[in-house]
Short mmCIF file of C-alpha atoms and ligand atoms in Angstrom, two decimals:
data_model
loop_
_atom_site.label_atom_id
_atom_site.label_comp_id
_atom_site.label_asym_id
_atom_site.label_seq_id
_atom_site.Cartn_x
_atom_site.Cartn_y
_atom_site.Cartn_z
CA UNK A 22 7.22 -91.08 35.34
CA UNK A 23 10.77 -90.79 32.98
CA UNK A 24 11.27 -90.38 29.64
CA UNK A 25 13.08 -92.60 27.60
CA UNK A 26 14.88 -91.19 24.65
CA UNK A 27 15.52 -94.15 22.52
CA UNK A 28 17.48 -95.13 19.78
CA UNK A 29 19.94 -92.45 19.75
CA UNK A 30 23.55 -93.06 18.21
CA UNK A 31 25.84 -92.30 20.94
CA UNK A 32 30.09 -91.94 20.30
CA UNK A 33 31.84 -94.98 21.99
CA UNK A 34 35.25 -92.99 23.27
CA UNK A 35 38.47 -93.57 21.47
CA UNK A 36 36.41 -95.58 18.66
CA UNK A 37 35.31 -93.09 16.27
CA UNK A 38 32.15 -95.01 15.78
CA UNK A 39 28.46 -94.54 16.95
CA UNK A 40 26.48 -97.29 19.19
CA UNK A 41 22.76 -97.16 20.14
CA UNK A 42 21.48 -96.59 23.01
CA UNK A 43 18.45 -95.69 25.12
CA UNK A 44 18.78 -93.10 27.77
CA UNK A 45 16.59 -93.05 30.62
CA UNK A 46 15.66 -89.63 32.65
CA UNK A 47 14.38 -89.33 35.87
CA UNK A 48 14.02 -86.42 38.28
CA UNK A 49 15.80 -84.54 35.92
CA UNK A 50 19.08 -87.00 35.63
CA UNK A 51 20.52 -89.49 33.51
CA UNK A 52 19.10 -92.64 35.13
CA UNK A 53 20.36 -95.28 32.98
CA UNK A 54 21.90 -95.48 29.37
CA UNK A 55 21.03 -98.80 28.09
CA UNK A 56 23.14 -100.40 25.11
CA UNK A 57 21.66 -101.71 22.58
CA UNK A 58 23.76 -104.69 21.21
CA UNK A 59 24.10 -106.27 24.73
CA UNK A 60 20.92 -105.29 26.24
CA UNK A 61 17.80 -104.70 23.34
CA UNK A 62 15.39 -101.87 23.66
CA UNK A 63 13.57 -101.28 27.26
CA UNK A 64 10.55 -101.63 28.74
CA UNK A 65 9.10 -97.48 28.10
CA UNK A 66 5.59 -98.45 29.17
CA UNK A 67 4.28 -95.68 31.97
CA UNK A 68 6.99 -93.39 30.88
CA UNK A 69 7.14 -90.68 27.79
CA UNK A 70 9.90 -91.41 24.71
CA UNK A 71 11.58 -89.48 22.60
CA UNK A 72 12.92 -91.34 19.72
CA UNK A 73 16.06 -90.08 18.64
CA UNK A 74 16.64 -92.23 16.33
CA UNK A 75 18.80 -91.95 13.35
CA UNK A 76 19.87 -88.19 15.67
CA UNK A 77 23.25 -88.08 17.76
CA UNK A 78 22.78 -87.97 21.46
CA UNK A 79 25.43 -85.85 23.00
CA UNK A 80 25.82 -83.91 26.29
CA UNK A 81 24.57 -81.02 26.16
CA UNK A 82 27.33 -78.45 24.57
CA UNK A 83 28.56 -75.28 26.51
CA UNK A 84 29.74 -72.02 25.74
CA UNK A 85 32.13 -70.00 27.68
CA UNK A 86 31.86 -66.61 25.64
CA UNK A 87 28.73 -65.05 24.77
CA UNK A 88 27.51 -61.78 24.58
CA UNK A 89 23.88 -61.43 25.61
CA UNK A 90 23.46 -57.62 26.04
CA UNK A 91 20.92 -57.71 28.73
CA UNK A 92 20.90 -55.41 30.66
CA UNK A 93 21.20 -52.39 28.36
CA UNK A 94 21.49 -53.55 24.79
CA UNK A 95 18.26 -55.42 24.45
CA UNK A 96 17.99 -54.06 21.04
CA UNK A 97 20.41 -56.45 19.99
CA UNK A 98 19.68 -59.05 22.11
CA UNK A 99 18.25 -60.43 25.55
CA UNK A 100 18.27 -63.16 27.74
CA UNK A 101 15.32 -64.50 27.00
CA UNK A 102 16.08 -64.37 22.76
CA UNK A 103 20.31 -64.85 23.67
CA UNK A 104 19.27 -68.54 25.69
CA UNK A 105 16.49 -69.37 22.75
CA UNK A 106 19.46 -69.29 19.99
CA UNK A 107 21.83 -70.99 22.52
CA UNK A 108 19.16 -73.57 22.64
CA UNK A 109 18.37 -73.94 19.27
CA UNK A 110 22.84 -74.36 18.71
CA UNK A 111 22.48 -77.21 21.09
CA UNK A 112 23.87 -75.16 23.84
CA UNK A 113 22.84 -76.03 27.11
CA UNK A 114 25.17 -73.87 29.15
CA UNK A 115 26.13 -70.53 28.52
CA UNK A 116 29.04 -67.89 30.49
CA UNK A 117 27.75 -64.22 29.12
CA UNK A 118 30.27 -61.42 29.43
CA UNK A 119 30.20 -58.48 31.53
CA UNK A 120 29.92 -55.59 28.74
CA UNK A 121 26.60 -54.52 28.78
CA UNK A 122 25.02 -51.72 30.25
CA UNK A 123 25.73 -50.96 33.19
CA UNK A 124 28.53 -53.92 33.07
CA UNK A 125 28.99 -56.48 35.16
CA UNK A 126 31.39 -55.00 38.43
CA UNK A 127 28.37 -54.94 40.99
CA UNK A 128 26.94 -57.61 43.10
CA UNK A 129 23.34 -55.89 41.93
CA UNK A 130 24.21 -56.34 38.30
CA UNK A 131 25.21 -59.81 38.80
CA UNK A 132 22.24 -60.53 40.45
CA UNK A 133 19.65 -58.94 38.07
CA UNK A 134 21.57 -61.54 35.30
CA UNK A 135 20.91 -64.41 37.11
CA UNK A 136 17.45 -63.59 38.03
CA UNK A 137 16.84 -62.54 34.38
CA UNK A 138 18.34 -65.89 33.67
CA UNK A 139 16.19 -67.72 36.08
CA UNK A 140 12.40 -66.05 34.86
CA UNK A 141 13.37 -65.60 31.14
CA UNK A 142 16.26 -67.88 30.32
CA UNK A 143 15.69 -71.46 29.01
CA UNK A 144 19.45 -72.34 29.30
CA UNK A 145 21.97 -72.45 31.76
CA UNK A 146 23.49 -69.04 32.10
CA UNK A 147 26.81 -68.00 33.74
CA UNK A 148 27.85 -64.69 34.27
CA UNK A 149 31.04 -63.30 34.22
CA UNK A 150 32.35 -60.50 36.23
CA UNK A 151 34.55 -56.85 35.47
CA UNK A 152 38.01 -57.07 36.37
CA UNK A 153 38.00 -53.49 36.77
CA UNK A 154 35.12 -50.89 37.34
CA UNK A 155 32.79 -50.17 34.42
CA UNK A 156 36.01 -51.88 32.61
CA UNK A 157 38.32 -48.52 32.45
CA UNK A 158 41.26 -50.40 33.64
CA UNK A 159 41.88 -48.31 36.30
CA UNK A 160 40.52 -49.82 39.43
CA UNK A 161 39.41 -53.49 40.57
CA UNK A 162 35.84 -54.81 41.05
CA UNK A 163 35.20 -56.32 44.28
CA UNK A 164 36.28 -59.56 43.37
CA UNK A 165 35.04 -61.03 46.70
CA UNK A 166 31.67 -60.08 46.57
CA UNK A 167 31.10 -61.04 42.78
CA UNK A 168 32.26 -64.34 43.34
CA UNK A 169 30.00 -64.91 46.59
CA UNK A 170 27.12 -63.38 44.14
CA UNK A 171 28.33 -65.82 41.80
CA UNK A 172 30.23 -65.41 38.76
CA UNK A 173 32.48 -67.87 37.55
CA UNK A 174 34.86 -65.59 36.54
CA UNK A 175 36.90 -62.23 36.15
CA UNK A 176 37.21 -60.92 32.44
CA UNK A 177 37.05 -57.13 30.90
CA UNK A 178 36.32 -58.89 27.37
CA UNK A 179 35.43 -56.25 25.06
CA UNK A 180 38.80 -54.30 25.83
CA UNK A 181 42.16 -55.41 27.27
CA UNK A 182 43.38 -54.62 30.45
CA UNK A 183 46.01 -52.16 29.05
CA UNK A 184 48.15 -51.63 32.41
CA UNK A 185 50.53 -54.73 33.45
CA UNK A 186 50.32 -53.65 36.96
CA UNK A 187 46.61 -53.71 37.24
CA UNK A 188 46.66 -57.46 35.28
CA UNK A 189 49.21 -58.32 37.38
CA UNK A 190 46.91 -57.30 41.01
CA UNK A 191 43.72 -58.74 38.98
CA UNK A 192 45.50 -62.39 39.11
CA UNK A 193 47.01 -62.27 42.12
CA UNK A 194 43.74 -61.40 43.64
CA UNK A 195 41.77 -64.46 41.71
CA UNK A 196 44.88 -67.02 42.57
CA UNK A 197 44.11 -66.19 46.19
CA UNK A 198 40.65 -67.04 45.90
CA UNK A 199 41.08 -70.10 43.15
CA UNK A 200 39.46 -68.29 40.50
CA UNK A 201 39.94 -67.71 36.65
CA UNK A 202 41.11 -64.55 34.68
CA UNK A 203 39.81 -64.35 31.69
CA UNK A 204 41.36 -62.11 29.02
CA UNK A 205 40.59 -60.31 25.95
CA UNK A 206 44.09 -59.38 24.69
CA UNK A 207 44.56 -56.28 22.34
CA UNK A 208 46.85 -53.83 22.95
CA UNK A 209 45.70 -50.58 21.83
CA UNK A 210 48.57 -48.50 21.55
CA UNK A 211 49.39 -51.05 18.60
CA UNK A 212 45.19 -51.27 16.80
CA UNK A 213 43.94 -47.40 16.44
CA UNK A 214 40.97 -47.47 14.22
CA UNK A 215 41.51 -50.52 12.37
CA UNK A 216 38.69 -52.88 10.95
CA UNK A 217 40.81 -55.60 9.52
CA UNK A 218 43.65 -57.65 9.93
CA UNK A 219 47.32 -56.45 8.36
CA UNK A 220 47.06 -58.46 5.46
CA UNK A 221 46.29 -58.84 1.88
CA UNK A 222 42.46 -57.65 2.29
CA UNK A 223 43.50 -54.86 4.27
CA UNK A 224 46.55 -53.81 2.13
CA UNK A 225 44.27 -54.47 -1.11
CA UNK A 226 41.97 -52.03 0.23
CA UNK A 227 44.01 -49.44 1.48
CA UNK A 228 42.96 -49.93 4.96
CA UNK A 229 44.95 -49.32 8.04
CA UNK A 230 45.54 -53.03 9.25
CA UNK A 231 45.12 -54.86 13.02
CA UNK A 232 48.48 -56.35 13.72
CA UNK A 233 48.91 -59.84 15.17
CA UNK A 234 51.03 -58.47 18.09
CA UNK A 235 48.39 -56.02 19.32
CA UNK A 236 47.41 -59.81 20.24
CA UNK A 237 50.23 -61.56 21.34
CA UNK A 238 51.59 -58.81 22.92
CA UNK A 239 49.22 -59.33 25.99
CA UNK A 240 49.07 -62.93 25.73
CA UNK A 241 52.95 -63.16 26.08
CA UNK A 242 52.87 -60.06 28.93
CA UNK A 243 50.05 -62.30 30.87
CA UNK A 244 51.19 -65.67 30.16
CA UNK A 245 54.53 -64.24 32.34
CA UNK A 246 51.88 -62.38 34.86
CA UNK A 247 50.08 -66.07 35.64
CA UNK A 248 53.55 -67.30 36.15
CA UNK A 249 54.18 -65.29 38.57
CA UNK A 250 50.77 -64.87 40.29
CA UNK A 251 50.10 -68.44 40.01
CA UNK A 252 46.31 -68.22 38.64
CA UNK A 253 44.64 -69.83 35.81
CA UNK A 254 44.66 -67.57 33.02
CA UNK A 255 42.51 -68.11 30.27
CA UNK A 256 43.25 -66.41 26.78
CA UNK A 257 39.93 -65.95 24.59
CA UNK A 258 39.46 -65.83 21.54
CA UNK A 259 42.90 -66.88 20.06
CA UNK A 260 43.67 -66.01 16.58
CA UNK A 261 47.46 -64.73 15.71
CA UNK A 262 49.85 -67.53 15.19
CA UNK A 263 52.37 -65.95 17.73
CA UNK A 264 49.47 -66.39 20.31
CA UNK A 265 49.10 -69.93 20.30
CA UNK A 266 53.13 -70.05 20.35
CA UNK A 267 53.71 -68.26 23.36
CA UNK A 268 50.14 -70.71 24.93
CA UNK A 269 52.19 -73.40 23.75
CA UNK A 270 55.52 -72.37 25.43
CA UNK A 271 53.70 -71.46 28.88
CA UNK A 272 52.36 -74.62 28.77
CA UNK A 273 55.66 -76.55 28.11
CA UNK A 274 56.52 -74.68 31.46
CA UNK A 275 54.01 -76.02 33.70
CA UNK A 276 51.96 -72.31 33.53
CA UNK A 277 48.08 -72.49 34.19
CA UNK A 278 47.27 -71.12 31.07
CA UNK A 279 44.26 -72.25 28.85
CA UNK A 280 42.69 -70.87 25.90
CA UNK A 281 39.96 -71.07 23.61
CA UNK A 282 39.11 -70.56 19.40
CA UNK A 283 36.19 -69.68 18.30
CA UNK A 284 34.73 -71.20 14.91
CA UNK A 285 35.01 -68.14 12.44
CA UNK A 286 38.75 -68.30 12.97
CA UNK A 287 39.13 -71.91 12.66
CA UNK A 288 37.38 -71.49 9.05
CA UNK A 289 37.79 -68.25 7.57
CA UNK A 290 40.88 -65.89 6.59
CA UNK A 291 40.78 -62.22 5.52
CA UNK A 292 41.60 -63.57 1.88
CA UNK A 293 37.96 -64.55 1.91
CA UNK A 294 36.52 -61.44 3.07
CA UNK A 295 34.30 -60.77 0.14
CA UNK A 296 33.97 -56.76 0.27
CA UNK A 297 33.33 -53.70 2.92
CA UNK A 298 30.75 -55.89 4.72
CA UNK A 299 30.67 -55.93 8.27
CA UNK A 300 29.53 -59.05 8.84
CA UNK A 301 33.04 -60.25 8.20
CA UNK A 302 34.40 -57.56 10.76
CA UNK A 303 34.94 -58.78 14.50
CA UNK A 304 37.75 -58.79 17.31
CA UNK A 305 39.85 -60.06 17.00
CA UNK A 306 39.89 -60.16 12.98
CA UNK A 307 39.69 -62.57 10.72
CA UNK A 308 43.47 -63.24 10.27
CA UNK A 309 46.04 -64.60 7.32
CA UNK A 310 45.30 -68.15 6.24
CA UNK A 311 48.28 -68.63 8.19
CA UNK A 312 46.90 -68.16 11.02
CA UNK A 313 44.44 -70.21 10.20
CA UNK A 314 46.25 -72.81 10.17
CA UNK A 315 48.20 -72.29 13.18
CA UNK A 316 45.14 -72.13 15.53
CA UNK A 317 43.75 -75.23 13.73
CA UNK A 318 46.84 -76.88 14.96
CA UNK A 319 46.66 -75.26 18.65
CA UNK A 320 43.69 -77.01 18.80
CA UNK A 321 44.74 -79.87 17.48
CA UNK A 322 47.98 -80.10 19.95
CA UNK A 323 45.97 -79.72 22.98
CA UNK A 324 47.95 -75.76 23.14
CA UNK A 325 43.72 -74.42 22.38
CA UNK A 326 41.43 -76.34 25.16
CA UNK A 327 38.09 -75.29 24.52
CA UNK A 328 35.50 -73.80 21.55
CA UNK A 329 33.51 -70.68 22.27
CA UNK A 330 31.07 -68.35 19.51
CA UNK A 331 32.23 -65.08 21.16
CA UNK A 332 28.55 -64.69 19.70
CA UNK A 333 27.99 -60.94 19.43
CA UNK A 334 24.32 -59.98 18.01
CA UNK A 335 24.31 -56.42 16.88
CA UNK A 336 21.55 -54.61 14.94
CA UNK A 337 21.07 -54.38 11.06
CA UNK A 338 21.07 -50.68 11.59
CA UNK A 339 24.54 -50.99 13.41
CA UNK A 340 26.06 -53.17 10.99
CA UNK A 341 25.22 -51.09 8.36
CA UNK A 342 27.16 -48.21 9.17
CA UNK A 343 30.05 -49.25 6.85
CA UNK A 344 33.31 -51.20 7.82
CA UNK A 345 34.77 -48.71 9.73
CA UNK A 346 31.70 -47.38 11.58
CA UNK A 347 30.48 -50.76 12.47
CA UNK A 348 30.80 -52.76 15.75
CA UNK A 349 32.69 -55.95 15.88
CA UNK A 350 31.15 -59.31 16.07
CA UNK A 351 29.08 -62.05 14.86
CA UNK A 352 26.57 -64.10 16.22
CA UNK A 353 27.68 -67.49 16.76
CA UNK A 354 25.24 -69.84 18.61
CA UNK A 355 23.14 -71.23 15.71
CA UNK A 356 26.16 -72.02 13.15
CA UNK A 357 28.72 -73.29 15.17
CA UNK A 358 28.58 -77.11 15.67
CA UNK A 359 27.01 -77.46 12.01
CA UNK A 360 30.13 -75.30 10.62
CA UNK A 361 32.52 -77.65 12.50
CA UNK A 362 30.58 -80.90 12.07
CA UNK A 363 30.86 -80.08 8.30
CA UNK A 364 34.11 -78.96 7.66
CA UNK A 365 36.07 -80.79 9.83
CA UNK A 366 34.44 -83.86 11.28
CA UNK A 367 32.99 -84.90 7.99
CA UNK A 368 35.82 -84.11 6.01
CA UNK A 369 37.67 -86.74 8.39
CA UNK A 370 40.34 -84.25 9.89
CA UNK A 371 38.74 -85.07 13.56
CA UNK A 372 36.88 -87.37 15.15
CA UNK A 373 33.58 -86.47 16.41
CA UNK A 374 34.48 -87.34 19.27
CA UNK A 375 37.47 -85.04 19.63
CA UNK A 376 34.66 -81.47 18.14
CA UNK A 377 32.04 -83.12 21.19
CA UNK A 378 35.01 -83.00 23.51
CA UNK A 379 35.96 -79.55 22.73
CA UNK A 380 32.42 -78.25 23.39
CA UNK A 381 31.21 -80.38 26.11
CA UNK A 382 33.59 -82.11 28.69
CA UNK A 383 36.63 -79.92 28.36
CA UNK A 384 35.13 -76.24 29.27
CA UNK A 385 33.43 -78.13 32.14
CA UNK A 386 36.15 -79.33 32.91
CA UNK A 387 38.68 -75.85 32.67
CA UNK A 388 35.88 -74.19 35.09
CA UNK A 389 34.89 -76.67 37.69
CA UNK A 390 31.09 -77.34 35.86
CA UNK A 391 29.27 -80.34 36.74
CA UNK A 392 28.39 -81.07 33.47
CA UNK A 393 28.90 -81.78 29.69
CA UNK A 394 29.31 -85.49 30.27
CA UNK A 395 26.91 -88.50 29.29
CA UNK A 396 26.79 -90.43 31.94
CA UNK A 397 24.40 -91.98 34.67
CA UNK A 398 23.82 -89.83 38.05
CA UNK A 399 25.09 -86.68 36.42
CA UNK A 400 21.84 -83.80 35.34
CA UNK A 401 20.22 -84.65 31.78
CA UNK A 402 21.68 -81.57 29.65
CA UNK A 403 21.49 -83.09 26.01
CA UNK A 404 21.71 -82.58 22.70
CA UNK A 405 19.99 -84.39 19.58
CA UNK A 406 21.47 -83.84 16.65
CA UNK A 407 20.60 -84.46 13.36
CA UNK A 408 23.96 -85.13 11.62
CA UNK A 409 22.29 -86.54 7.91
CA UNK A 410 20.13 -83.86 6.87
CA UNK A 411 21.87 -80.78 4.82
CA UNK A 412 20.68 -77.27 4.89
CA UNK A 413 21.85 -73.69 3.99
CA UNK A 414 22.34 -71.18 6.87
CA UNK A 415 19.38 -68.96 6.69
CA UNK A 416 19.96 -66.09 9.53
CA UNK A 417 16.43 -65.06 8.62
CA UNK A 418 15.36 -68.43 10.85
CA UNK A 419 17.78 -67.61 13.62
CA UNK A 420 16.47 -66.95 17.46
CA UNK A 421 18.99 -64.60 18.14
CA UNK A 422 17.51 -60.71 17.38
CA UNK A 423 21.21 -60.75 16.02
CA UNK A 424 21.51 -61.86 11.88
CA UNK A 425 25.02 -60.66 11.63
CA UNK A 426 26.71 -63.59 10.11
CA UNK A 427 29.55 -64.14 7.49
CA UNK A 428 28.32 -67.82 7.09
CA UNK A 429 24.25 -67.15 5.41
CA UNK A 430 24.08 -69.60 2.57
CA UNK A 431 26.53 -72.46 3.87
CA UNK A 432 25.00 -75.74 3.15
CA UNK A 433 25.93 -77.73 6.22
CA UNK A 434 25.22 -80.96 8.02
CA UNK A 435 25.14 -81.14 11.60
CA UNK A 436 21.60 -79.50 12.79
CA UNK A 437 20.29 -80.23 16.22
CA UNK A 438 16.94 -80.58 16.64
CA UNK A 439 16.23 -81.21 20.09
CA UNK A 440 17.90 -79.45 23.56
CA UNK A 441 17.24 -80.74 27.49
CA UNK A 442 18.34 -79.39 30.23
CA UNK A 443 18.30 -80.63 33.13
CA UNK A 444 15.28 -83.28 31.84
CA UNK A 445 13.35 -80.81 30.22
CA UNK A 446 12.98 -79.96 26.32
CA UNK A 447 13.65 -76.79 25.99
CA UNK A 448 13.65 -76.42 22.14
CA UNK A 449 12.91 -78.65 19.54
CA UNK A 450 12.92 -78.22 15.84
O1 DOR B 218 33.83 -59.11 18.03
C1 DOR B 218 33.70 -58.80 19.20
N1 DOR B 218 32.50 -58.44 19.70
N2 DOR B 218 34.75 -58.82 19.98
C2 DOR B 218 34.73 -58.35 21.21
O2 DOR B 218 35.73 -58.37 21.86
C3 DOR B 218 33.50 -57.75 21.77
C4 DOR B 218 32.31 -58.28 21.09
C5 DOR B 218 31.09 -57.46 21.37
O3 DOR B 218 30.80 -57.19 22.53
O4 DOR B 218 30.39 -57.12 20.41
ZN1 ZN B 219 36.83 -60.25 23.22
ZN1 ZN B 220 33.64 -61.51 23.44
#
């Protein structure tokens, strides 16, 4: 027995339009996808439907930044709550980073993730490894033996790698054994104790301000360092106009460099930072509107590849420290499509074709994955998505142990209400 979901409105590429279809999954795979026009609705008798109709079928989206905290944190999060919001996002893949506690530099740690991931998890997790021991900077993991444990990746995210030497060994090491570095770029001699960026909310408030170049400083330093090394370097979370730049420059000279935006960046500035409330404070900041601007047209150029959360659940109790006190982040994976459904697909600045591409089929395809496409013979990872109905972010309703948001009260389109992976529902509304 299969289970036909049915009726779905699926994107037809390059037409900005929807077409039904019926997708058929067996043995957890896309079996068929049946159109509608040319071939009517199918036979379902003697299997199970779903009917999706009036709800976008997509593949299933994936994010390449997370936080999940396990093992260590688990008062802000776990695997098992961390995969249930990824779920409820849509999210159907999911590459956690290495700072938790102990972090991720062993072949033990790497293994108690995945096994974690495997008993608790409902979603596809991916873990990343340390570039350098309990991320100090000052020596390399075992590179070798984390990726034969399996990560799918070398990052310190959380800090920089502050010494160009070490970054330097750290890629050459990866381009010898095809893998990705993944980097967090801050400079610290430039940040010291900042909350915000240097701009009008910081100079308003008479805060010490988080330059743009403690940024671009180690995305220009790396972007040379790939160049030489020859590795694919991947900048997260990019957010200062002189980053994308310098992405866009490597590029233009044939360097493997990639990069990624997050949501909260593509949407917000520190102009709209509406007092000392830390659930507008992350790293890197929210920067000038423009900025904003700038990384909207990174992604827009092709210089950003991919959208990540960088979701980062912290506790009420930590958040309410004050500005300064506070750790940085927000949680991402329950606002994220909604947020860019609504404020840029809707508003007719993209396709959704070209948000669905950015969250599906290009990480995939920046990190080898065999999935985030719709299409027969590949594993049914999906996403319904219910892109008429509009509703105000409530963090009260989110999965995530996290509720540190800027976003609660948004009214937004964009909800998805039903996840699969690999053939089996694994949340529903
Ligand atoms: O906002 C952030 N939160 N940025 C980071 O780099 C780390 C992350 C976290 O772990 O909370
Ligand atoms: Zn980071
Ligand atoms: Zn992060």
């Amino acid at each position: 027995m299969g289970t036909w979901i049915i009726n779905g409105s699926v994107p037809v590429r390059g037409q900005n339009r929807l077409e039904k279809k019926h997708l058929l999954i067996e043995d957890g795979k896309i079996a068929a996808i049946r159109d509608d026009a040319a071939e009517g609705a199918p036979d379902t008798s003697g299997h199970e439907t779903i009917d999706a109709a009036g709800k976008l079928v997509s593949a299933g989206f994936i994010d390449m930044h997370v936080h999940l905290r396990e093992p260590g944190f688990e008062y802000k999060e776990t695997i098992a709550t961390g995969t249930r919001s990824a779920a409820r996002g849509g999210y159907t893949t999911i590459a956690c980073m290495p700072n938790t506690r102990p972090v991720i530099d062993k072949v033990e740690t790497v293994n108690y993730v995945l096994d974690k991931a495997e008993t608790e998890g409902i979603v596809r997790v991916l873990p990343y490894g340390c570039i350098t021991k309990n991320q100090l900077g000052r020596e390399l993991t075992d590179f070798s033996a984390l990726k034969e444990a399996g990560v799918v990746g070398f990052t310190d995210d959380g800090v920089g790698v502050q010494s160009a030497q070490m970054m330097k060994d750290a890629m050459a090491l990866a381009a010898s054994m095809n893998m990705t570095v993944i980097a967090h770029c801050e400079d610290n001699t430039l940040v010291e104790g900042g909350a915000f960026t240097d701009g009008e909310f910081a100079r308003k408030n008479g805060l010490k301000g988080i330059p743009n170049e403690s940024e671009a400083i180690h995305v220009g330093r790396d972007i040379l360092l790939a160049e030489a090394t020859g590795v694919h370097y991947h900048v997260c979370h990019v957010s200062a106009e002189q980053s994308v730049r310098l992405i866009r420059h490597g590029k233009q000279f044939g360097i493997k460099v990639t990069s990624e935006v997050c949501p909260h960046h593509l949407l917000l500035s520190d102009e709209d930072i509406p007092g000392m409330d830390a659930n507008w404070k992350m790293n890197p900041p929210l920067r000038t509107p423009k900025d904003v601007e700038a990384v909207i047209a990174g992604l827009e150029d092709g210089t950003i590849d991919i959208i990540v959360t960088d979701h980062a659940p912290h506790s009420e109790e930590e958040k309410a420290r004050g500005v300064q006190m506070a750790p940085f982040g927000i949680v991402g994976f329950e606002t994220a499509f909604p947020l860019l459904y609504t404020k840029f697909v809707r508003t007719g600045r993209w396709t959704l074709e070209f948000l669905l591409d950015r969250m599906t089929s290009k990480p995939a395809e920046l990190f080898g994955l065999p999935w985030g496409v719709l299409e027969v013979g590949r594993e049914a990872d999906l996403t319904l998505v219910d892109l008429e109905t509009e509703k105000a972010v409530d963090p009260a309703q989110f999965l995530s142990k996290g509720r540190n948001t800027p976003f609660t009260g948004w009214k937004l389109f964009g909800w998805p209400s039903l996840t699969m992976v690999a053939g089996k529902t694994v949340w529903s509304e």
